[in-house]
């Protein structure tokens, strides 16, 4: 029995009967020889962690575009906070931590530069629309490794696709990530909004904070403990009605006062126009795309979708630099 088989046997012995066991995966799109050390979901986690798209998340906006200061969240720090929350819950419920972490680390790989403003811009110009959760799956299935994809297991891809609010993941680990994503962004976006001077802690409605807590730490502690207490030993992931209602109302408050706030969103129109301009330029000059994207078109992908792939993969800074190179006149030198 090799190390992987020993670890799979350990999973079967100690995990919840509702956990997704590595040996029971539905498999990959392309069959591969099994690793002698790592179970399937650990292997997926490692592939995501070492991918180019994961590294680019450190230079992609979470909520605040180009913030001055090192302490605002980026798409990468958001992803890491989701993974931490999700692993805490999964460990306490004896679910598969490696599956949970793989889904969490991969859930936003398809996000555009400039956060949801970028997503909205590409959704307007790309035939068939654009949604970051679908693009995240496209990244791991098609775009990474020069068109070969990461060849992840079905369970990880299902969790990535269904992390959105209306999603319905097939595993409890995926359901944990879906909730953890919201827990993370509601609370860290409150923290960032307070740092930006858009909110004060006392602005949050007391009817929600009296239930959840009056600091980020208290709210995380309350929500995580509540999920674990309500879900332990059950084939579902849930919160108590009181906590679920308070969190949902607090999320609505954030949409009204932060996510659509004129101060935090005042640069969004510029970001959208920038991405639309890049999209229109590369639609007319597809020959200037990097070789890996030209190869996708040779393999039958439409020009429009490949241009969308290229722009969606850009970091904020790279998008700005590319726009400057293409559209901003350079000073004349003798």
Short mmCIF file of C-alpha atoms in Angstrom, two decimals:
data_model
loop_
_atom_site.label_atom_id
_atom_site.label_comp_id
_atom_site.label_asym_id
_atom_site.label_seq_id
_atom_site.Cartn_x
_atom_site.Cartn_y
_atom_site.Cartn_z
CA UNK A 1 0.00 0.00 0.00
CA UNK A 2 1.56 3.32 -1.09
CA UNK A 3 1.22 6.66 0.73
CA UNK A 4 -1.78 7.81 -1.29
CA UNK A 5 -3.65 4.61 -0.52
CA UNK A 6 -2.82 4.97 3.17
CA UNK A 7 -4.17 8.54 3.16
CA UNK A 8 -7.33 7.42 1.36
CA UNK A 9 -7.84 4.71 3.98
CA UNK A 10 -7.35 7.33 6.70
CA UNK A 11 -10.01 9.53 5.10
CA UNK A 12 -12.46 6.64 5.14
CA UNK A 13 -11.70 5.96 8.81
CA UNK A 14 -11.97 9.48 10.22
CA UNK A 15 -14.12 11.62 7.91
CA UNK A 16 -17.84 12.15 8.24
CA UNK A 17 -20.09 9.72 6.33
CA UNK A 18 -21.22 12.83 4.41
CA UNK A 19 -17.69 13.83 3.32
CA UNK A 20 -16.46 13.40 -0.26
CA UNK A 21 -13.74 10.75 -0.18
CA UNK A 22 -10.83 11.19 -2.57
CA UNK A 23 -11.01 7.59 -3.78
CA UNK A 24 -14.68 8.09 -4.75
CA UNK A 25 -14.12 11.03 -7.11
CA UNK A 26 -16.04 10.94 -10.38
CA UNK A 27 -12.67 11.47 -12.00
CA UNK A 28 -11.06 13.84 -14.46
CA UNK A 29 -11.87 14.81 -18.02
CA UNK A 30 -8.74 12.97 -19.12
CA UNK A 31 -7.59 9.85 -17.33
CA UNK A 32 -4.23 10.07 -15.58
CA UNK A 33 -2.02 7.71 -13.68
CA UNK A 34 -2.73 8.12 -9.96
CA UNK A 35 -0.08 9.79 -7.80
CA UNK A 36 1.64 7.47 -5.35
CA UNK A 37 1.73 10.19 -2.66
CA UNK A 38 -1.17 12.61 -3.08
CA UNK A 39 -4.91 11.83 -3.12
CA UNK A 40 -6.89 13.36 -5.98
CA UNK A 41 -8.12 16.53 -4.26
CA UNK A 42 -4.72 17.34 -2.78
CA UNK A 43 -3.32 17.07 -6.29
CA UNK A 44 -5.97 19.49 -7.54
CA UNK A 45 -5.22 21.94 -4.75
CA UNK A 46 -1.54 21.89 -5.68
CA UNK A 47 -2.26 22.43 -9.38
CA UNK A 48 -4.39 25.48 -8.64
CA UNK A 49 -1.84 26.91 -6.22
CA UNK A 50 0.94 26.66 -8.82
CA UNK A 51 -1.11 28.06 -11.72
CA UNK A 52 -0.46 31.38 -13.43
CA UNK A 53 -4.05 32.50 -12.99
CA UNK A 54 -3.78 32.03 -9.22
CA UNK A 55 -0.65 34.19 -9.05
CA UNK A 56 -2.33 36.97 -11.03
CA UNK A 57 -5.04 37.32 -8.38
CA UNK A 58 -2.65 39.35 -6.21
CA UNK A 59 -2.93 42.24 -8.68
CA UNK A 60 -6.69 42.09 -9.25
CA UNK A 61 -9.24 44.31 -7.51
CA UNK A 62 -11.57 43.01 -4.84
CA UNK A 63 -13.80 46.08 -4.27
CA UNK A 64 -11.66 49.22 -4.20
CA UNK A 65 -9.90 50.03 -7.49
CA UNK A 66 -6.20 50.94 -7.15
CA UNK A 67 -6.43 51.73 -3.44
CA UNK A 68 -3.65 53.72 -1.79
CA UNK A 69 -2.37 51.53 1.03
CA UNK A 70 -1.17 47.99 1.51
CA UNK A 71 -3.98 46.74 3.72
CA UNK A 72 -6.94 46.66 1.35
CA UNK A 73 -7.99 43.24 0.12
CA UNK A 74 -7.12 42.03 -3.33
CA UNK A 75 -8.72 39.13 -5.15
CA UNK A 76 -5.90 36.93 -3.82
CA UNK A 77 -6.27 37.89 -0.17
CA UNK A 78 -10.02 37.41 -0.51
CA UNK A 79 -9.40 33.93 -1.88
CA UNK A 80 -7.07 33.07 1.00
CA UNK A 81 -9.61 34.29 3.56
CA UNK A 82 -12.32 32.18 1.93
CA UNK A 83 -10.03 29.15 2.06
CA UNK A 84 -9.24 29.72 5.74
CA UNK A 85 -12.89 30.06 6.75
CA UNK A 86 -13.93 27.09 4.63
CA UNK A 87 -11.19 24.86 6.03
CA UNK A 88 -12.13 25.78 9.60
CA UNK A 89 -15.71 24.75 8.98
CA UNK A 90 -14.82 21.61 7.05
CA UNK A 91 -12.33 20.43 9.64
CA UNK A 92 -14.85 20.81 12.44
CA UNK A 93 -17.47 18.90 10.43
CA UNK A 94 -14.93 16.22 9.45
CA UNK A 95 -15.36 16.96 5.76
CA UNK A 96 -12.61 16.69 3.16
CA UNK A 97 -10.36 19.70 3.81
CA UNK A 98 -8.35 19.23 0.63
CA UNK A 99 -11.43 19.25 -1.58
CA UNK A 100 -12.70 22.28 0.31
CA UNK A 101 -9.42 24.13 -0.11
CA UNK A 102 -9.10 23.26 -3.81
CA UNK A 103 -12.57 24.69 -4.51
CA UNK A 104 -11.87 27.79 -2.42
CA UNK A 105 -8.52 28.52 -4.07
CA UNK A 106 -10.01 28.07 -7.54
CA UNK A 107 -13.35 29.79 -7.15
CA UNK A 108 -12.28 33.23 -8.47
CA UNK A 109 -9.58 32.27 -10.99
CA UNK A 110 -11.74 33.64 -13.82
CA UNK A 111 -12.30 37.06 -12.30
CA UNK A 112 -11.51 40.05 -14.48
CA UNK A 113 -9.33 43.04 -13.71
CA UNK A 114 -11.20 45.77 -11.80
CA UNK A 115 -13.50 43.35 -9.97
CA UNK A 116 -17.18 43.25 -10.81
CA UNK A 117 -16.86 46.41 -12.90
CA UNK A 118 -14.64 44.46 -15.28
CA UNK A 119 -17.02 41.53 -15.24
CA UNK A 120 -19.93 43.81 -16.15
CA UNK A 121 -17.94 45.36 -19.01
CA UNK A 122 -17.08 42.03 -20.61
CA UNK A 123 -20.61 40.77 -20.08
CA UNK A 124 -21.84 43.67 -22.21
CA UNK A 125 -19.47 43.21 -25.14
CA UNK A 126 -18.98 39.45 -25.35
CA UNK A 127 -21.54 37.38 -27.26
CA UNK A 128 -23.02 34.84 -24.90
CA UNK A 129 -22.16 37.07 -21.95
CA UNK A 130 -19.48 36.77 -19.32
CA UNK A 131 -19.72 35.49 -15.76
CA UNK A 132 -16.66 35.03 -13.56
CA UNK A 133 -17.80 31.68 -12.12
CA UNK A 134 -18.12 30.22 -15.63
CA UNK A 135 -14.80 31.76 -16.61
CA UNK A 136 -13.14 30.19 -13.55
CA UNK A 137 -14.16 26.78 -14.86
CA UNK A 138 -12.97 27.72 -18.34
CA UNK A 139 -9.60 28.70 -16.88
CA UNK A 140 -9.05 25.32 -15.25
CA UNK A 141 -10.52 23.31 -18.11
CA UNK A 142 -9.20 25.16 -21.13
CA UNK A 143 -6.90 28.14 -20.59
CA UNK A 144 -4.23 27.08 -18.13
CA UNK A 145 -1.09 25.31 -19.33
CA UNK A 146 -1.31 26.73 -22.86
CA UNK A 147 -4.73 25.31 -23.61
CA UNK A 148 -4.36 21.95 -21.87
CA UNK A 149 -6.12 23.03 -18.68
CA UNK A 150 -5.40 21.66 -15.21
CA UNK A 151 -7.51 18.51 -15.69
CA UNK A 152 -9.12 18.82 -12.24
CA UNK A 153 -11.58 16.37 -10.74
CA UNK A 154 -15.29 16.74 -11.36
CA UNK A 155 -16.00 17.66 -7.73
CA UNK A 156 -13.60 20.61 -7.73
CA UNK A 157 -14.96 21.96 -11.01
CA UNK A 158 -18.52 21.55 -9.73
CA UNK A 159 -17.69 23.49 -6.57
CA UNK A 160 -16.04 26.31 -8.54
CA UNK A 161 -18.99 26.60 -10.92
CA UNK A 162 -21.56 26.63 -8.13
CA UNK A 163 -19.95 28.99 -5.62
CA UNK A 164 -22.27 31.82 -6.65
CA UNK A 165 -25.31 32.72 -4.53
CA UNK A 166 -27.73 30.84 -6.80
CA UNK A 167 -25.42 27.83 -7.12
CA UNK A 168 -26.08 24.38 -5.71
CA UNK A 169 -22.81 22.47 -5.24
CA UNK A 170 -23.04 18.68 -5.31
CA UNK A 171 -20.75 18.14 -2.31
CA UNK A 172 -20.95 19.47 1.23
CA UNK A 173 -17.42 20.77 0.74
CA UNK A 174 -18.67 22.88 -2.17
CA UNK A 175 -21.56 24.14 -0.05
CA UNK A 176 -19.10 25.16 2.66
CA UNK A 177 -17.10 27.21 0.14
CA UNK A 178 -20.24 28.82 -1.26
CA UNK A 179 -21.14 30.10 2.23
CA UNK A 180 -17.56 30.94 3.16
CA UNK A 181 -17.22 33.19 0.11
CA UNK A 182 -20.08 35.35 1.37
CA UNK A 183 -18.92 35.27 4.96
CA UNK A 184 -15.47 36.43 3.86
CA UNK A 185 -16.46 39.24 1.53
CA UNK A 186 -19.20 40.70 3.73
CA UNK A 187 -16.86 40.97 6.69
CA UNK A 188 -13.62 41.96 4.99
CA UNK A 189 -15.43 44.49 2.82
CA UNK A 190 -16.83 46.08 5.99
CA UNK A 191 -13.26 46.28 7.27
CA UNK A 192 -12.03 47.85 4.03
CA UNK A 193 -14.96 50.28 3.87
CA UNK A 194 -14.19 51.45 7.41
CA UNK A 195 -10.52 51.86 6.44
CA UNK A 196 -11.60 53.92 3.42
CA UNK A 197 -13.81 56.17 5.54
CA UNK A 198 -17.01 55.10 3.76
CA UNK A 199 -18.45 53.42 6.86
CA UNK A 200 -18.07 53.46 10.61
CA UNK A 201 -18.80 50.37 12.69
CA UNK A 202 -21.67 52.30 14.28
CA UNK A 203 -23.27 52.77 10.84
CA UNK A 204 -24.06 49.05 10.68
CA UNK A 205 -27.67 48.39 11.72
CA UNK A 206 -27.78 47.30 15.36
CA UNK A 207 -30.55 44.79 14.64
CA UNK A 208 -27.99 42.75 12.66
CA UNK A 209 -24.83 43.42 14.68
CA UNK A 210 -26.60 42.59 17.93
CA UNK A 211 -27.05 39.09 16.49
CA UNK A 212 -23.72 38.70 14.68
CA UNK A 213 -21.30 40.85 16.66
CA UNK A 214 -19.89 44.36 16.73
CA UNK A 215 -16.46 43.68 15.20
CA UNK A 216 -15.26 41.65 12.23
CA UNK A 217 -13.73 39.14 14.64
CA UNK A 218 -16.96 38.74 16.59
CA UNK A 219 -19.04 38.33 13.44
CA UNK A 220 -16.74 35.70 11.97
CA UNK A 221 -16.71 33.83 15.26
CA UNK A 222 -20.51 33.91 15.54
CA UNK A 223 -21.22 32.82 11.97
CA UNK A 224 -18.61 30.06 11.82
CA UNK A 225 -19.65 28.61 15.18
CA UNK A 226 -23.30 28.79 14.15
CA UNK A 227 -22.72 26.89 10.88
CA UNK A 228 -20.74 24.20 12.65
CA UNK A 229 -23.31 23.84 15.43
CA UNK A 230 -26.22 23.67 13.01
CA UNK A 231 -24.54 21.30 10.52
CA UNK A 232 -22.58 18.81 12.60
CA UNK A 233 -23.67 15.24 11.95
CA UNK A 234 -26.11 16.30 9.21
CA UNK A 235 -26.08 15.87 5.42
CA UNK A 236 -26.43 19.61 4.89
CA UNK A 237 -24.67 22.91 5.57
CA UNK A 238 -26.90 25.42 7.27
CA UNK A 239 -27.21 28.34 9.66
CA UNK A 240 -29.86 29.04 12.23
CA UNK A 241 -32.71 31.18 10.84
CA UNK A 242 -31.75 34.13 13.06
CA UNK A 243 -28.11 34.20 11.96
CA UNK A 244 -28.93 33.50 8.32
CA UNK A 245 -31.42 36.38 8.25
CA UNK A 246 -29.01 38.79 9.95
CA UNK A 247 -26.18 37.91 7.57
CA UNK A 248 -28.45 38.26 4.53
CA UNK A 249 -29.67 41.65 5.71
CA UNK A 250 -26.11 42.79 6.40
CA UNK A 251 -25.15 41.70 2.87
CA UNK A 252 -28.03 43.78 1.48
CA UNK A 253 -26.85 46.73 3.55
CA UNK A 254 -23.38 46.40 2.03
CA UNK A 255 -24.78 46.35 -1.50
CA UNK A 256 -26.69 49.54 -0.81
CA UNK A 257 -23.99 51.45 1.06
CA UNK A 258 -20.66 50.12 -0.28
CA UNK A 259 -20.91 48.02 -3.44
CA UNK A 260 -22.99 50.68 -5.19
CA UNK A 261 -21.63 53.64 -3.20
CA UNK A 262 -20.64 56.60 -5.40
CA UNK A 263 -17.34 57.02 -3.54
CA UNK A 264 -16.14 53.41 -3.78
CA UNK A 265 -17.44 53.02 -7.33
CA UNK A 266 -16.52 56.42 -8.81
CA UNK A 267 -13.69 54.93 -10.91
CA UNK A 268 -15.79 52.03 -12.25
CA UNK A 269 -16.96 53.81 -15.44
CA UNK A 270 -13.33 54.49 -16.41
CA UNK A 271 -12.39 50.85 -15.77
CA UNK A 272 -15.29 49.64 -17.91
CA UNK A 273 -14.42 51.98 -20.79
CA UNK A 274 -10.80 50.86 -20.61
CA UNK A 275 -11.70 47.18 -20.94
CA UNK A 276 -14.22 47.83 -23.72
CA UNK A 277 -11.54 49.75 -25.63
CA UNK A 278 -9.10 46.86 -25.23
CA UNK A 279 -11.76 44.39 -26.34
CA UNK A 280 -12.57 46.39 -29.47
CA UNK A 281 -8.87 46.84 -30.29
CA UNK A 282 -8.00 43.15 -30.07
CA UNK A 283 -11.11 42.17 -32.01
CA UNK A 284 -9.64 44.21 -34.88
CA UNK A 285 -6.04 43.10 -34.26
CA UNK A 286 -6.28 39.48 -33.17
CA UNK A 287 -2.85 38.81 -34.66
CA UNK A 288 -1.33 40.79 -31.79
CA UNK A 289 -2.60 38.35 -29.17
CA UNK A 290 -0.02 36.12 -27.44
CA UNK A 291 0.74 32.81 -29.14
CA UNK A 292 -1.21 30.69 -26.65
CA UNK A 293 -4.40 32.59 -27.52
CA UNK A 294 -3.79 32.35 -31.25
CA UNK A 295 -3.49 28.59 -30.76
CA UNK A 296 -6.94 28.54 -29.14
CA UNK A 297 -8.43 30.12 -32.25
CA UNK A 298 -6.64 27.59 -34.44
CA UNK A 299 -8.31 24.90 -32.34
CA UNK A 300 -11.76 26.28 -33.13
CA UNK A 301 -12.41 28.85 -30.41
CA UNK A 302 -14.09 32.04 -31.66
CA UNK A 303 -12.05 35.23 -31.91
CA UNK A 304 -14.47 37.05 -29.64
CA UNK A 305 -14.25 34.46 -26.86
CA UNK A 306 -10.46 34.30 -27.03
CA UNK A 307 -10.16 38.09 -26.86
CA UNK A 308 -12.43 37.96 -23.83
CA UNK A 309 -10.20 35.26 -22.30
CA UNK A 310 -7.11 37.41 -22.80
CA UNK A 311 -8.60 40.53 -21.25
CA UNK A 312 -10.20 38.65 -18.37
CA UNK A 313 -6.81 37.19 -17.49
CA UNK A 314 -5.13 40.59 -17.21
CA UNK A 315 -4.22 42.09 -13.85
CA UNK A 316 -5.40 45.65 -13.16
CA UNK A 317 -1.93 47.07 -13.75
CA UNK A 318 -1.33 45.11 -16.94
CA UNK A 319 -4.67 46.28 -18.37
CA UNK A 320 -3.78 49.91 -17.60
CA UNK A 321 -0.27 49.53 -19.06
CA UNK A 322 -1.64 47.87 -22.21
CA UNK A 323 -4.23 50.61 -22.66
CA UNK A 324 -1.54 53.26 -22.19
CA UNK A 325 0.71 51.57 -24.74
CA UNK A 326 -2.08 51.34 -27.31
CA UNK A 327 -3.98 54.60 -26.85
CA UNK A 328 -1.93 57.21 -24.99
CA UNK A 329 0.45 59.25 -27.15
CA UNK A 330 4.12 59.02 -26.24
CA UNK A 331 6.33 62.06 -25.84
CA UNK A 332 8.44 62.72 -28.95
CA UNK A 333 12.17 62.23 -28.50
CA UNK A 334 14.85 63.51 -30.84
#
